Coordinates of C-alpha atoms and ligand atoms in Angstrom, one line a residue:
M1 CA 12.1 4.6 35.6
D2 CA 10.1 7.7 35.0
I3 CA 6.6 7.2 33.7
T4 CA 3.9 9.6 32.5
T5 CA 0.5 8.7 34.1
P6 CA -1.1 5.9 32.1
P7 CA -4.4 7.4 30.9
T8 CA -6.1 4.0 31.0
R9 CA -7.4 1.4 33.4
N10 CA -7.3 -1.4 30.8
H11 CA -5.5 -4.1 32.9
A12 CA -4.5 -6.2 29.9
L13 CA -2.8 -3.2 28.4
L14 CA -1.2 -2.0 31.6
D15 CA 0.2 -5.5 32.4
W16 CA 1.5 -5.9 28.8
V17 CA 3.2 -2.5 28.8
A18 CA 4.8 -3.3 32.2
S19 CA 6.2 -6.6 31.0
M20 CA 7.6 -5.1 27.8
A21 CA 9.1 -2.3 29.7
K22 CA 10.7 -4.8 32.0
L23 CA 12.2 -6.6 28.9
C24 CA 13.4 -3.4 27.1
G25 CA 14.5 -1.4 30.2
P26 CA 13.7 2.2 29.0
D27 CA 14.7 5.1 31.2
H28 CA 11.3 6.7 30.6
I29 CA 7.8 5.6 29.6
H30 CA 5.7 8.2 27.7
W31 CA 2.0 7.5 27.2
V32 CA 1.3 9.4 24.0
T33 CA -1.9 11.4 24.1
G34 CA -1.9 12.9 20.6
T35 CA -2.5 16.5 21.7
D36 CA -1.1 19.5 19.9
A37 CA 0.9 20.5 22.9
E38 CA 2.5 17.1 23.1
H39 CA 3.2 17.2 19.4
G40 CA 5.1 20.4 20.0
E41 CA 7.2 18.6 22.7
L42 CA 7.8 15.6 20.6
T43 CA 8.9 17.7 17.6
A44 CA 11.3 19.7 19.9
E45 CA 12.7 16.4 21.2
A46 CA 13.2 15.1 17.7
L47 CA 14.9 18.3 16.7
K48 CA 17.1 18.1 19.8
Q49 CA 18.1 14.5 18.9
G50 CA 18.9 15.6 15.3
V51 CA 16.3 13.1 14.0
I52 CA 14.5 15.8 12.0
K53 CA 15.4 19.2 10.6
P54 CA 13.0 22.1 10.0
L55 CA 12.2 23.1 6.5
S56 CA 11.6 26.7 5.4
K57 CA 8.6 28.1 7.4
E58 CA 7.5 30.1 4.4
K59 CA 7.8 27.4 1.8
R60 CA 6.8 24.4 3.9
P61 CA 5.1 25.5 7.1
G62 CA 5.1 22.7 9.7
C63 CA 7.3 20.5 7.6
Y64 CA 10.4 18.6 8.6
I65 CA 13.0 16.4 6.9
A66 CA 14.5 13.2 8.2
Y67 CA 17.2 11.0 6.9
S68 CA 17.5 7.3 7.6
S69 CA 20.6 5.2 7.8
P70 CA 21.7 4.4 4.2
N71 CA 21.3 0.7 5.2
D72 CA 17.6 1.2 6.1
V73 CA 15.7 2.7 3.2
A74 CA 13.0 0.2 2.2
R75 CA 11.0 -2.7 3.4
V76 CA 13.0 -5.8 4.0
E77 CA 11.0 -8.8 2.7
H78 CA 13.8 -11.3 3.4
L79 CA 13.8 -10.2 7.1
T80 CA 10.0 -10.2 7.5
F81 CA 8.5 -13.3 9.1
I82 CA 5.0 -14.8 9.7
C83 CA 5.2 -16.7 13.0
T84 CA 2.4 -19.2 12.9
P85 CA 2.4 -22.5 14.9
T86 CA 3.0 -24.4 11.6
K87 CA 5.0 -23.4 8.5
E88 CA 2.0 -24.5 6.3
E89 CA -0.2 -21.7 7.8
A90 CA 2.3 -19.0 6.7
G91 CA 2.5 -20.7 3.3
P92 CA 5.4 -21.0 0.8
T93 CA 5.5 -17.3 -0.2
N94 CA 6.2 -16.1 3.4
N95 CA 9.3 -16.5 5.5
W96 CA 8.3 -18.5 8.5
M97 CA 9.7 -18.7 12.0
A98 CA 8.2 -20.8 14.9
P99 CA 6.6 -18.4 17.4
D100 CA 8.7 -19.7 20.3
E101 CA 11.9 -19.3 18.4
A102 CA 10.9 -15.8 17.2
Y103 CA 10.0 -14.6 20.7
K104 CA 13.3 -16.0 22.0
K105 CA 15.4 -14.6 19.2
L106 CA 13.9 -11.2 19.2
G107 CA 13.4 -11.2 23.0
A108 CA 17.2 -11.5 23.3
L109 CA 17.6 -8.4 21.0
F110 CA 14.9 -6.4 22.9
E111 CA 16.5 -7.2 26.2
G112 CA 17.7 -3.9 27.6
S113 CA 17.4 -2.3 24.1
M114 CA 15.7 0.9 25.4
K115 CA 18.3 1.6 28.2
G116 CA 19.0 5.3 28.1
R117 CA 15.9 5.8 25.8
T118 CA 12.2 6.6 26.1
M119 CA 9.6 4.0 25.4
Y120 CA 6.7 5.7 23.8
V121 CA 3.3 4.0 24.2
V122 CA 1.4 4.8 21.1
P123 CA -2.3 3.9 21.1
Y124 CA -3.8 4.2 17.6
V125 CA -6.9 3.3 15.6
M126 CA -6.9 1.9 12.1
G127 CA -10.2 3.0 10.5
P128 CA -12.7 5.7 11.5
L129 CA -13.1 6.3 15.2
G130 CA -16.0 4.3 16.6
S131 CA -16.5 2.2 13.5
P132 CA -17.1 -1.5 14.1
F133 CA -14.7 -2.1 11.1
S134 CA -11.8 -0.4 12.9
K135 CA -9.0 -2.1 14.8
I136 CA -7.0 -0.7 17.8
G137 CA -3.3 -1.1 18.1
I138 CA -0.7 -0.1 20.6
E139 CA 2.8 0.4 19.4
L140 CA 5.6 0.6 21.9
T141 CA 8.6 2.2 20.3
D142 CA 11.9 3.9 21.2
S143 CA 11.8 6.0 18.0
V144 CA 10.4 9.5 18.2
Y145 CA 10.4 9.5 14.4
V146 CA 7.9 6.6 14.5
V147 CA 5.6 8.6 16.9
L148 CA 5.7 11.6 14.6
N149 CA 4.8 9.4 11.6
M150 CA 2.1 7.5 13.5
R151 CA 0.4 10.8 14.4
I152 CA 0.0 11.5 10.7
M153 CA -0.8 8.0 9.5
T154 CA -3.3 6.9 12.2
R155 CA -5.8 8.2 14.7
M156 CA -3.3 8.3 17.5
G157 CA -3.5 9.0 21.2
R158 CA -6.4 9.5 23.7
P159 CA -9.2 8.7 21.2
A160 CA -7.7 5.3 20.7
L161 CA -7.7 4.6 24.4
D162 CA -11.2 5.9 24.8
M163 CA -12.3 3.5 22.0
L164 CA -10.4 0.6 23.6
G165 CA -12.1 1.2 27.0
D166 CA -11.3 -1.0 30.0
H167 CA -11.7 -4.4 28.3
G168 CA -11.2 -4.0 24.5
E169 CA -8.9 -6.0 22.3
F170 CA -5.8 -4.5 20.8
N171 CA -2.8 -5.4 18.6
H172 CA 0.4 -5.7 20.6
G173 CA 3.2 -3.9 18.7
L174 CA 6.8 -3.7 20.0
H175 CA 9.5 -1.8 18.1
S176 CA 13.1 -0.9 18.9
M177 CA 15.5 0.6 16.5
L178 CA 18.4 -1.0 18.3
D179 CA 21.5 0.2 16.4
V180 CA 19.8 0.1 13.0
N181 CA 21.9 -2.8 11.9
P182 CA 20.7 -5.1 9.1
D183 CA 22.3 -8.0 10.9
R184 CA 19.9 -7.5 13.8
R185 CA 16.8 -6.6 11.8
F186 CA 13.6 -8.7 12.0
I187 CA 10.0 -7.9 11.4
C188 CA 7.9 -10.7 13.0
H189 CA 4.2 -11.2 13.0
F190 CA 2.3 -13.5 15.3
P191 CA -1.2 -13.6 13.8
Q192 CA -2.6 -15.9 16.5
D193 CA -1.4 -13.5 19.3
N194 CA -2.3 -10.3 17.4
T195 CA 1.3 -9.3 18.0
I196 CA 4.0 -7.7 16.0
W197 CA 7.7 -7.4 17.0
S198 CA 10.0 -5.3 14.9
V199 CA 13.7 -4.7 15.6
G200 CA 16.7 -3.0 14.0
S201 CA 15.0 -0.7 11.5
N202 CA 13.5 2.8 11.5
Y203 CA 12.1 2.7 7.9
G204 CA 8.3 3.3 7.5
G205 CA 7.0 0.0 6.2
N206 CA 9.1 -1.9 8.8
V207 CA 8.2 0.2 11.8
L208 CA 4.9 2.1 11.4
L209 CA 3.3 -1.0 12.6
G210 CA -0.3 0.0 11.8
K211 CA 0.4 0.0 8.1
K212 CA 1.8 -3.0 6.4
C213 CA 2.1 -5.1 9.6
L214 CA -1.3 -4.6 11.2
A215 CA -3.5 -3.3 8.3
L216 CA -2.3 -5.9 5.8
R217 CA -0.4 -8.9 7.3
I218 CA -2.3 -9.3 10.6
G219 CA -5.4 -7.7 8.9
S220 CA -5.5 -10.3 6.1
Y221 CA -5.4 -13.1 8.7
L222 CA -8.2 -11.5 10.7
G223 CA -10.1 -10.9 7.5
K224 CA -9.9 -14.6 6.6
T225 CA -11.0 -15.7 10.1
E226 CA -13.7 -13.0 10.5
G227 CA -15.0 -13.1 6.9
W228 CA -13.7 -9.8 5.4
M229 CA -10.8 -8.6 3.2
A230 CA -7.7 -6.6 3.9
E231 CA -6.2 -5.5 0.6
H232 CA -3.3 -3.5 -0.7
M233 CA -5.7 -1.2 -2.6
L234 CA -6.5 2.5 -3.0
I235 CA -10.1 3.5 -2.9
L236 CA -11.5 6.4 -4.9
G237 CA -14.9 7.8 -5.8
V238 CA -15.7 9.2 -9.2
E239 CA -18.4 11.9 -9.3
S240 CA -20.2 12.4 -12.6
P241 CA -21.4 15.8 -13.7
E242 CA -24.9 14.7 -12.5
G243 CA -23.5 14.1 -9.0
Q244 CA -23.5 10.3 -9.0
V245 CA -20.5 8.9 -7.1
T246 CA -19.2 5.5 -8.0
Y247 CA -16.4 3.9 -5.9
V248 CA -13.5 1.8 -7.2
A249 CA -10.8 -0.1 -5.3
A250 CA -7.5 -0.8 -7.1
A251 CA -4.5 -2.9 -6.3
F252 CA -1.1 -2.1 -7.6
P253 CA 2.3 -3.3 -6.3
S254 CA 4.3 -0.8 -4.3
A255 CA 5.6 2.3 -6.1
C256 CA 3.3 1.7 -9.2
G257 CA 1.4 5.0 -8.9
K258 CA -1.4 4.1 -6.4
T259 CA -1.2 7.5 -4.8
N260 CA -1.3 9.2 -8.2
F261 CA -4.4 7.2 -9.3
A262 CA -6.1 7.8 -6.0
M263 CA -5.7 11.6 -6.5
L264 CA -6.3 11.7 -10.2
I265 CA -7.4 15.0 -11.7
P266 CA -9.6 14.4 -14.8
P267 CA -8.4 16.1 -18.0
K268 CA -10.3 19.0 -19.5
R269 CA -12.3 16.7 -21.7
F270 CA -14.0 15.5 -18.5
N271 CA -15.3 18.8 -17.5
G272 CA -17.7 18.4 -14.5
W273 CA -16.1 15.1 -13.4
R274 CA -14.3 14.8 -10.1
V275 CA -12.3 12.1 -8.4
W276 CA -12.4 11.9 -4.6
T277 CA -9.7 10.1 -2.6
V278 CA -10.8 7.7 0.1
G279 CA -7.5 6.0 0.5
D280 CA -4.2 5.5 -1.4
D281 CA -2.8 2.2 -0.1
I282 CA -5.1 0.0 2.0
A283 CA -8.7 -1.1 1.9
W284 CA -10.6 -3.1 4.4
M285 CA -13.7 -4.5 2.8
R286 CA -16.8 -6.2 4.1
V287 CA -20.1 -7.3 2.6
G288 CA -22.8 -5.0 3.8
P289 CA -26.4 -5.8 4.6
D290 CA -27.3 -4.8 1.0
G291 CA -25.0 -7.5 -0.4
R292 CA -22.5 -4.9 -1.8
L293 CA -18.8 -4.8 -0.9
W294 CA -18.1 -1.8 1.5
A295 CA -14.6 -0.4 2.0
I296 CA -12.9 1.7 4.6
N297 CA -9.4 3.2 4.4
P298 CA -7.8 2.3 7.8
E299 CA -5.2 5.0 7.5
A300 CA -5.3 8.7 8.2
G301 CA -2.4 9.9 6.0
Y302 CA -0.2 9.1 3.0
F303 CA 3.2 7.6 3.1
G304 CA 3.9 8.3 -0.5
V305 CA 6.8 7.7 -2.8
A306 CA 8.3 11.2 -3.5
P307 CA 10.3 10.7 -6.7
G308 CA 8.1 11.1 -9.7
T309 CA 5.6 13.2 -7.8
S310 CA 5.1 16.6 -9.5
F311 CA 2.5 19.1 -10.4
Y312 CA 2.1 17.2 -13.7
S313 CA 1.8 13.7 -12.2
N314 CA -0.1 14.5 -9.0
A315 CA -0.9 18.2 -8.3
T316 CA -3.2 17.1 -5.5
A317 CA -0.3 15.4 -3.7
M318 CA 1.9 18.4 -4.3
N319 CA -0.7 20.6 -2.6
T320 CA -1.2 18.1 0.2
I321 CA 2.5 18.1 1.1
R322 CA 2.7 21.9 1.3
K323 CA 2.3 21.9 5.1
D324 CA 2.5 19.6 8.1
T325 CA 4.5 16.9 6.2
L326 CA 7.4 14.9 7.2
F327 CA 9.8 14.1 4.4
T328 CA 12.3 11.2 4.5
N329 CA 15.4 10.8 2.4
V330 CA 14.6 13.5 -0.1
A331 CA 17.1 16.2 -1.2
L332 CA 17.2 19.6 0.4
T333 CA 17.4 23.0 -1.4
E334 CA 19.5 25.9 -0.3
D335 CA 16.4 27.8 0.7
G336 CA 15.1 25.1 3.0
D337 CA 12.7 23.3 0.5
V338 CA 12.7 19.8 -0.7
W339 CA 13.4 18.3 -4.1
W340 CA 13.5 14.9 -5.8
E341 CA 13.9 13.4 -9.2
G342 CA 10.8 13.9 -11.3
M343 CA 9.7 17.0 -9.5
G344 CA 10.9 19.4 -12.2
T345 CA 14.2 21.1 -13.1
P346 CA 16.6 20.7 -10.2
P347 CA 18.3 23.8 -8.7
E348 CA 22.0 24.3 -9.2
H349 CA 22.9 23.0 -5.7
L350 CA 21.3 20.6 -3.3
T351 CA 22.1 18.6 -0.3
D352 CA 21.5 15.0 -1.2
W353 CA 19.6 12.4 0.9
Q354 CA 22.9 11.4 2.6
G355 CA 23.7 15.0 3.5
R356 CA 26.3 15.4 0.8
P357 CA 26.6 18.4 -1.6
W358 CA 25.0 17.7 -4.9
V359 CA 25.3 19.7 -8.1
K360 CA 23.0 19.9 -11.1
G361 CA 24.0 17.3 -13.7
S362 CA 25.4 14.9 -11.2
P363 CA 24.8 11.3 -12.2
E364 CA 23.9 10.4 -8.6
K365 CA 20.3 10.6 -7.5
A366 CA 19.8 13.5 -5.1
A367 CA 16.8 11.9 -3.4
H368 CA 16.7 8.2 -2.6
P369 CA 14.4 6.4 -5.2
N370 CA 12.2 5.2 -2.2
S371 CA 12.2 8.6 -0.4
R372 CA 8.9 9.4 1.0
F373 CA 6.4 12.0 2.3
T374 CA 4.2 11.4 5.3
A375 CA 1.3 13.8 4.9
P376 CA -2.1 14.1 6.6
A377 CA -5.1 13.0 4.5
A378 CA -6.9 16.1 5.9
N379 CA -4.6 18.3 3.7
N380 CA -6.0 16.6 0.5
A381 CA -8.4 19.1 -1.2
N382 CA -10.1 16.1 -2.9
L383 CA -10.5 14.0 0.2
S384 CA -13.8 12.1 0.1
P385 CA -16.4 13.5 2.5
F386 CA -17.2 9.9 3.3
V387 CA -13.7 9.0 4.5
E388 CA -14.9 8.9 8.1
N389 CA -18.1 7.0 7.3
P390 CA -18.2 4.2 9.8
S391 CA -19.5 1.7 7.3
G392 CA -17.2 2.9 4.4
V393 CA -18.2 3.3 0.8
P394 CA -19.8 0.8 -1.6
I395 CA -17.3 -0.6 -4.2
S396 CA -18.6 -1.1 -7.8
A397 CA -15.3 -2.1 -9.5
I398 CA -12.0 -3.6 -8.5
I399 CA -8.9 -3.0 -10.6
F400 CA -5.7 -5.0 -10.6
G401 CA -2.7 -3.4 -12.2
G402 CA 1.0 -4.2 -12.6
R403 CA 4.0 -2.5 -14.1
R404 CA 4.6 -4.4 -17.4
A405 CA 6.6 -3.2 -20.4
T406 CA 5.1 -5.8 -22.6
T407 CA 2.2 -8.4 -22.9
V408 CA -0.5 -6.8 -20.7
P409 CA -3.0 -4.6 -22.4
L410 CA -4.1 -1.2 -21.2
V411 CA -7.4 -2.4 -19.8
L412 CA -9.7 -5.4 -19.8
Q413 CA -12.6 -6.7 -17.8
S414 CA -12.8 -10.2 -16.4
F415 CA -15.6 -12.6 -17.6
N416 CA -16.8 -13.1 -14.0
W417 CA -15.7 -13.1 -10.4
A418 CA -13.6 -16.3 -10.5
H419 CA -11.9 -15.2 -13.7
G420 CA -11.2 -11.8 -12.0
V421 CA -9.7 -13.6 -9.1
Y422 CA -7.4 -15.5 -11.5
L423 CA -6.3 -12.3 -13.2
G424 CA -5.5 -10.8 -9.8
A425 CA -3.8 -14.0 -8.5
T426 CA -1.5 -14.1 -11.5
L427 CA -0.7 -10.4 -11.6
G428 CA 3.0 -9.9 -12.6
S429 CA 4.9 -6.7 -12.1
E430 CA 8.4 -5.4 -12.4
T431 CA 10.0 -4.8 -9.0
T432 CA 10.6 -1.3 -7.7
A433 CA 12.7 0.5 -5.1
A434 CA 10.0 0.1 -2.4
A435 CA 11.6 -3.1 -1.3
V436 CA 15.3 -4.0 -1.0
G437 CA 16.4 -6.1 -4.0
K438 CA 16.9 -5.9 -7.7
V439 CA 14.7 -3.4 -9.5
G440 CA 12.9 -4.1 -12.8
V441 CA 12.5 -7.9 -12.9
V442 CA 9.0 -9.3 -13.4
R443 CA 7.7 -11.2 -10.4
R444 CA 4.3 -12.6 -9.7
D445 CA 2.7 -10.3 -7.1
P446 CA -0.8 -11.8 -6.6
M447 CA -3.3 -9.0 -5.9
A448 CA -0.2 -6.9 -5.1
M449 CA -0.2 -8.7 -1.8
L450 CA 2.8 -11.0 -2.1
P451 CA 4.8 -9.1 0.6
F452 CA 1.7 -8.5 2.7
C453 CA -0.5 -11.6 2.9
G454 CA -0.2 -12.9 6.5
Y455 CA -1.1 -16.5 5.7
D456 CA -0.9 -19.1 2.9
M457 CA -1.6 -17.5 -0.5
G458 CA -3.5 -20.4 -1.8
E459 CA -5.9 -20.1 1.1
Y460 CA -6.0 -16.4 0.4
F461 CA -7.3 -17.1 -3.2
A462 CA -9.8 -19.5 -1.7
H463 CA -11.0 -16.7 0.6
W464 CA -11.4 -14.4 -2.4
L465 CA -13.4 -17.0 -4.2
A466 CA -15.5 -17.7 -1.1
M467 CA -16.4 -14.0 -0.8
Q468 CA -18.5 -14.3 -3.9
K469 CA -21.1 -16.4 -2.1
K470 CA -21.9 -13.5 0.3
L471 CA -21.9 -10.8 -2.5
V472 CA -25.3 -10.2 -4.0
H473 CA -23.8 -7.4 -6.0
P474 CA -20.2 -8.3 -6.5
P475 CA -17.9 -5.5 -7.9
K476 CA -16.8 -6.1 -11.5
I477 CA -13.1 -7.0 -11.8
F478 CA -10.7 -5.3 -14.2
M479 CA -7.0 -5.4 -15.1
V480 CA -5.0 -2.4 -16.3
N481 CA -1.4 -1.7 -17.3
W482 CA -0.3 2.0 -17.5
F483 CA 3.3 1.0 -18.2
R484 CA 3.4 -0.7 -21.6
Q485 CA 6.3 0.4 -23.8
D486 CA 7.1 0.4 -27.5
E487 CA 10.1 -1.3 -29.2
N488 CA 12.3 1.7 -28.1
G489 CA 11.3 1.6 -24.5
K490 CA 8.9 4.6 -24.8
F491 CA 5.7 4.5 -22.7
L492 CA 2.8 4.1 -25.1
W493 CA 0.1 5.4 -22.8
P494 CA 0.4 9.0 -21.3
G495 CA -1.0 7.8 -17.9
Y496 CA -1.7 10.1 -14.9
G497 CA -4.8 12.3 -15.5
E498 CA -5.4 10.5 -18.8
N499 CA -6.1 7.3 -16.9
M500 CA -9.5 8.9 -16.4
R501 CA -10.4 7.6 -19.8
V502 CA -9.8 4.1 -18.7
L503 CA -11.6 4.7 -15.4
K504 CA -14.6 6.1 -17.2
W505 CA -14.8 2.9 -19.3
V506 CA -14.5 0.8 -16.1
L507 CA -17.4 2.8 -14.6
D508 CA -19.5 2.4 -17.7
R509 CA -19.0 -1.3 -17.6
A510 CA -19.5 -1.6 -13.9
L511 CA -22.8 0.4 -14.1
G512 CA -23.9 -1.6 -17.3
H513 CA -23.8 1.5 -19.5
V514 CA -21.8 0.1 -22.4
G515 CA -21.2 -3.2 -24.2
A516 CA -17.8 -4.6 -24.8
Q517 CA -15.8 -6.8 -27.1
E518 CA -14.9 -10.3 -26.1
T519 CA -11.2 -11.5 -26.4
V520 CA -9.4 -14.6 -25.2
L521 CA -8.3 -12.6 -22.1
G522 CA -11.6 -10.8 -21.2
W523 CA -13.8 -8.0 -22.3
V524 CA -12.1 -4.9 -23.9
P525 CA -13.6 -1.6 -25.1
R526 CA -15.3 -1.6 -28.5
G527 CA -14.2 0.9 -31.1
T528 CA -15.1 4.3 -29.7
D529 CA -16.2 3.3 -26.2
L530 CA -12.9 4.5 -24.7
D531 CA -12.9 8.2 -25.2
L532 CA -9.6 9.2 -26.7
A533 CA -10.5 12.7 -27.9
G534 CA -7.6 15.0 -27.1
V535 CA -5.2 12.3 -25.9
D536 CA -1.7 12.4 -27.2
I537 CA -1.6 8.9 -28.7
S538 CA -1.5 7.8 -32.3
E539 CA -4.0 5.1 -33.5
E540 CA -1.0 2.8 -34.1
D541 CA 0.3 3.3 -30.5
F542 CA -3.2 2.8 -29.1
S543 CA -3.5 -0.5 -31.0
K544 CA -0.1 -1.5 -29.6
V545 CA -1.1 -0.6 -26.0
M546 CA -4.3 -2.7 -26.3
R547 CA -2.6 -5.6 -28.2
I548 CA -3.1 -9.1 -27.0
D549 CA -0.4 -11.2 -28.5
T550 CA -1.2 -14.9 -28.4
K551 CA 2.4 -16.0 -28.4
E552 CA 3.3 -13.5 -25.6
W553 CA 0.4 -14.8 -23.6
L554 CA 1.4 -18.4 -24.0
V555 CA 4.8 -17.4 -22.5
E556 CA 3.0 -15.4 -19.8
I557 CA 1.0 -18.4 -18.8
D558 CA 4.2 -20.5 -18.6
A559 CA 5.7 -17.8 -16.4
Q560 CA 2.8 -18.4 -14.0
Q561 CA 4.0 -22.0 -13.5
E562 CA 6.4 -21.2 -10.7
L563 CA 3.6 -19.6 -8.6
F564 CA 1.2 -22.5 -9.3
E565 CA 3.9 -25.0 -8.4
R566 CA 4.8 -23.2 -5.2
L567 CA 1.2 -22.9 -4.1
A568 CA 0.2 -26.4 -5.4
R569 CA -0.8 -27.6 -1.9
T570 CA -3.6 -25.1 -1.4
M571 CA -4.2 -23.5 -4.9
P572 CA -7.9 -23.6 -5.5
K573 CA -8.9 -25.9 -8.3
E574 CA -10.8 -23.0 -10.0
M575 CA -7.5 -21.2 -10.4
V576 CA -5.9 -24.1 -12.1
L577 CA -8.9 -24.6 -14.4
Q578 CA -9.0 -20.9 -15.3
R579 CA -5.4 -21.1 -16.4
E580 CA -6.0 -24.2 -18.4
L581 CA -9.1 -22.7 -20.1
L582 CA -7.1 -19.6 -21.1
R583 CA -4.3 -21.8 -22.3
A584 CA -6.7 -23.8 -24.5
R585 CA -8.2 -20.6 -25.9
L586 CA -4.8 -19.2 -26.7
E587 CA -3.6 -22.5 -28.3
R588 CA -6.6 -22.7 -30.5
L589 CA -6.0 -19.0 -31.6
D590 CA -2.4 -19.7 -32.2
Q591 CA -3.2 -22.6 -34.5
D592 CA -5.8 -20.7 -36.6
Ligands
LIG14 C1 4.1 1.3 0.8 C2 4.6 0.1 0.1 O1 4.9 1.9 1.4 O2 3.8 -0.6 -0.5 O3 2.9 1.6 0.7 O4 5.8 -0.2 0.1
LIG15 MN1 1.7 0.1 -0.3

């Protein structure tokens, strides 16, 4: 076995790498340092292996395109396991495997899996370097594609080892692609051991172990035990013309526009306003000494959904991905550029995401619906200057949003923290292409964390409720729905930049600048409090988008029953009572 010199004296790390190498049997071990020179070598290696292809140097400098196996294009929730000593700890919404069984089963798959391959040792930090909020992980992987992605998504290499030192704690991540076969694909989390084992996939969410696996599944478990929160939330800062910046965290299920919202460009009407991106997918939040909730973005890049991204929907992202970006499963133009559905008019000819010729007008999608860009946050012209702040940014408002064609109004504010937790806990959303399975069916996705909570969801709600005790200045909680449709299936709200109107009301409420009108569901904007000047929406459509229909809500409450039943063992009483209170209010209204 050929080994680059381990740049560490951390014995726990050296011993663990040695034992995993013994199990997987790679020909080489490469300790990743993260330098530019090394990046050049890894890129050359990936090109040689045919894992990536260069894009046009003029159009996309430093950019590459990769294609995954057609059987490996999204997260696989049915093959994702939480391996806690008891099934109860994982809870009824997670797949569970006993730790011994999982180590045995996956151990047999890992055995000799890296023969003829290189094992890359990838040290990385989630969170700003040197921040006490940050966590260190080591991912052992046989995929050079993973290493190239981790370089963008995390603080990878030597700085991570320096932060770890000789004795530090780290997450133990082991990944092998094997033969990318869905029959031999498992993503297992061992929260008690701070360990993740992933086999048989090479798709981002399954294999970039810092992201969903560490930052959310293991992170939420650590958050519960250490008294903080790991959430599937973007973080943004809104700067007023006077220079006051207010921070908001927002949870939306996968592929519901978090990246677009995090990079929002205010419309003309909001001259002098600016939105700063702190993060687009994950927030780690702690109560600060001032009693406010402070959030960091543990990531260093964006693993964004490409389809639908355009200069209209997200100009900031389009500019971010101009250089140094890795594209996966998008279509390729004849002049070495990328294209996907929703970007604009397609060229006459493309090569589709499976390498097949594609002609304009073809009914087939040229890019996979879950195709992605991996881009450095540093490319974002609106990146918050506080993104590296070791203590994060103070959050004044939390937003929950789903993708709902009916029922859920454009915006409302919860009555209080517990009611806000109830709104988040019962969030429903139509499924998207980000996970394998049927698209477009409403499922409960509590706090957009259903696929990402590393322990029992009822306990997770209890943790949310318990956080209130520590918060002297809790953020105000809101619910939004950008996706409501009319009877003909047309979206009622223009969305994208116009969401600034809603955001402004959220800020006004969070900062106590405006009153509001009470409804059965929560507080909503009064007459003119939501600035609609210049928005392309009729009065009638606006009333439709804000409509709270008693009958629909009685059905919605019934649709929450399955979640309440599944989580009955640990569902906090407050959640049950919130639901009953809402039911009583709705029934009274329905009778009147
Ligand atoms: C993601 C997801 O990739 O949520 O962020 O699937
Ligand atoms: Mn996500």
